Amino acid sequence: MSGEGHLAPRPMISAPLQMRLRSGGKPAKDSAFITCPKCEEPCFIRRSERITEKVKHLEAHCTNTGCGHTFAAQVVFVHSYSPGLIDRPDLDLPVCPRDQVPHVTARRAEEEDPAQISMFSG
Ligand SMILES: [Zn+2]
């Protein structure tokens, strides 16, 4: 199809509109970036604007046609888990207390075999 400067004389291909709100094609629901506070369905982000280094303003639109809620929301920086390699003392970013840093692994807890000895436990 590439390289042609005109439409080829063949039937149009039907391509249904897909609303994919997260990767993998699974239902968004709880893992959607923004969910509607009224009906808890996933929302589109129509527009976003960076207010400061720590705050982003979002305009969201509920995907539930029976709801239709449009609203503003904000994403706010909370704290760093790891400060990273770039020094920015001007931002004064708080660091998460060490005992509250989440441990992220590729395996889910229910998949772990309790009989297997872990070299990371303790
Ligand atoms: Zn809604």
mmCIF file of N, CA and C and ligand atoms in Angstrom, residues 35-43 61-64 66-69 71, ligand 1:
data_model
loop_
_atom_site.group_PDB
_atom_site.id
_atom_site.type_symbol
_atom_site.label_atom_id
_atom_site.label_comp_id
_atom_site.label_asym_id
_atom_site.label_seq_id
_atom_site.Cartn_x
_atom_site.Cartn_y
_atom_site.Cartn_z
ATOM 1 N N THR A 35 -9.790 7.212 36.845
ATOM 2 C CA THR A 35 -11.132 6.638 36.849
ATOM 3 C C THR A 35 -12.124 7.701 37.301
ATOM 4 N N CYS A 36 -13.347 7.584 36.795
ATOM 5 C CA CYS A 36 -14.393 8.550 37.101
ATOM 6 C C CYS A 36 -14.770 8.459 38.581
ATOM 7 N N PRO A 37 -14.772 9.584 39.299
ATOM 8 C CA PRO A 37 -15.156 9.524 40.713
ATOM 9 C C PRO A 37 -16.640 9.206 40.900
ATOM 10 N N LYS A 38 -17.469 9.417 39.870
ATOM 11 C CA LYS A 38 -18.904 9.144 39.996
ATOM 12 C C LYS A 38 -19.245 7.690 39.727
ATOM 13 N N CYS A 39 -18.705 7.108 38.653
ATOM 14 C CA CYS A 39 -19.093 5.739 38.279
ATOM 15 C C CYS A 39 -17.920 4.761 38.280
ATOM 16 N N GLU A 40 -16.697 5.250 38.517
ATOM 17 C CA GLU A 40 -15.489 4.434 38.619
ATOM 18 C C GLU A 40 -15.076 3.749 37.326
ATOM 19 N N GLU A 41 -15.630 4.205 36.185
ATOM 20 C CA GLU A 41 -15.190 3.680 34.893
ATOM 21 C C GLU A 41 -13.932 4.445 34.462
ATOM 22 N N PRO A 42 -13.132 3.841 33.548
ATOM 23 C CA PRO A 42 -11.928 4.547 33.093
ATOM 24 C C PRO A 42 -12.254 5.821 32.320
ATOM 25 N N CYS A 43 -11.330 6.754 32.340
ATOM 26 C CA CYS A 43 -11.529 8.048 31.682
ATOM 27 C C CYS A 43 -10.441 8.316 30.662
ATOM 28 N N HIS A 61 -12.449 12.834 30.727
ATOM 29 C CA HIS A 61 -13.780 12.580 30.178
ATOM 30 C C HIS A 61 -14.104 11.112 30.429
ATOM 31 N N CYS A 62 -15.173 10.841 31.157
ATOM 32 C CA CYS A 62 -15.571 9.465 31.487
ATOM 33 C C CYS A 62 -15.955 8.707 30.213
ATOM 34 N N THR A 63 -15.501 7.442 30.085
ATOM 35 C CA THR A 63 -15.817 6.626 28.902
ATOM 36 C C THR A 63 -17.205 6.007 28.983
ATOM 37 N N ASN A 64 -17.820 6.049 30.141
ATOM 38 C CA ASN A 64 -19.175 5.498 30.318
ATOM 39 C C ASN A 64 -20.180 6.472 29.705
ATOM 40 N N GLY A 66 -23.269 6.366 29.677
ATOM 41 C CA GLY A 66 -24.380 6.603 30.583
ATOM 42 C C GLY A 66 -24.043 7.569 31.700
ATOM 43 N N CYS A 67 -22.789 7.956 31.790
ATOM 44 C CA CYS A 67 -22.337 8.898 32.819
ATOM 45 C C CYS A 67 -21.991 10.237 32.163
ATOM 46 N N GLY A 68 -20.955 10.207 31.305
ATOM 47 C CA GLY A 68 -20.587 11.414 30.568
ATOM 48 C C GLY A 68 -19.931 12.506 31.394
ATOM 49 N N HIS A 69 -19.465 12.157 32.573
ATOM 50 C CA HIS A 69 -18.839 13.134 33.462
ATOM 51 C C HIS A 69 -17.540 13.674 32.851
ATOM 52 N N PHE A 71 -14.332 16.342 33.939
ATOM 53 C CA PHE A 71 -13.823 16.949 35.166
ATOM 54 C C PHE A 71 -12.329 17.245 35.063
HETATM 55 ZN ZN ZN B 1 -18.435 8.303 34.981
#
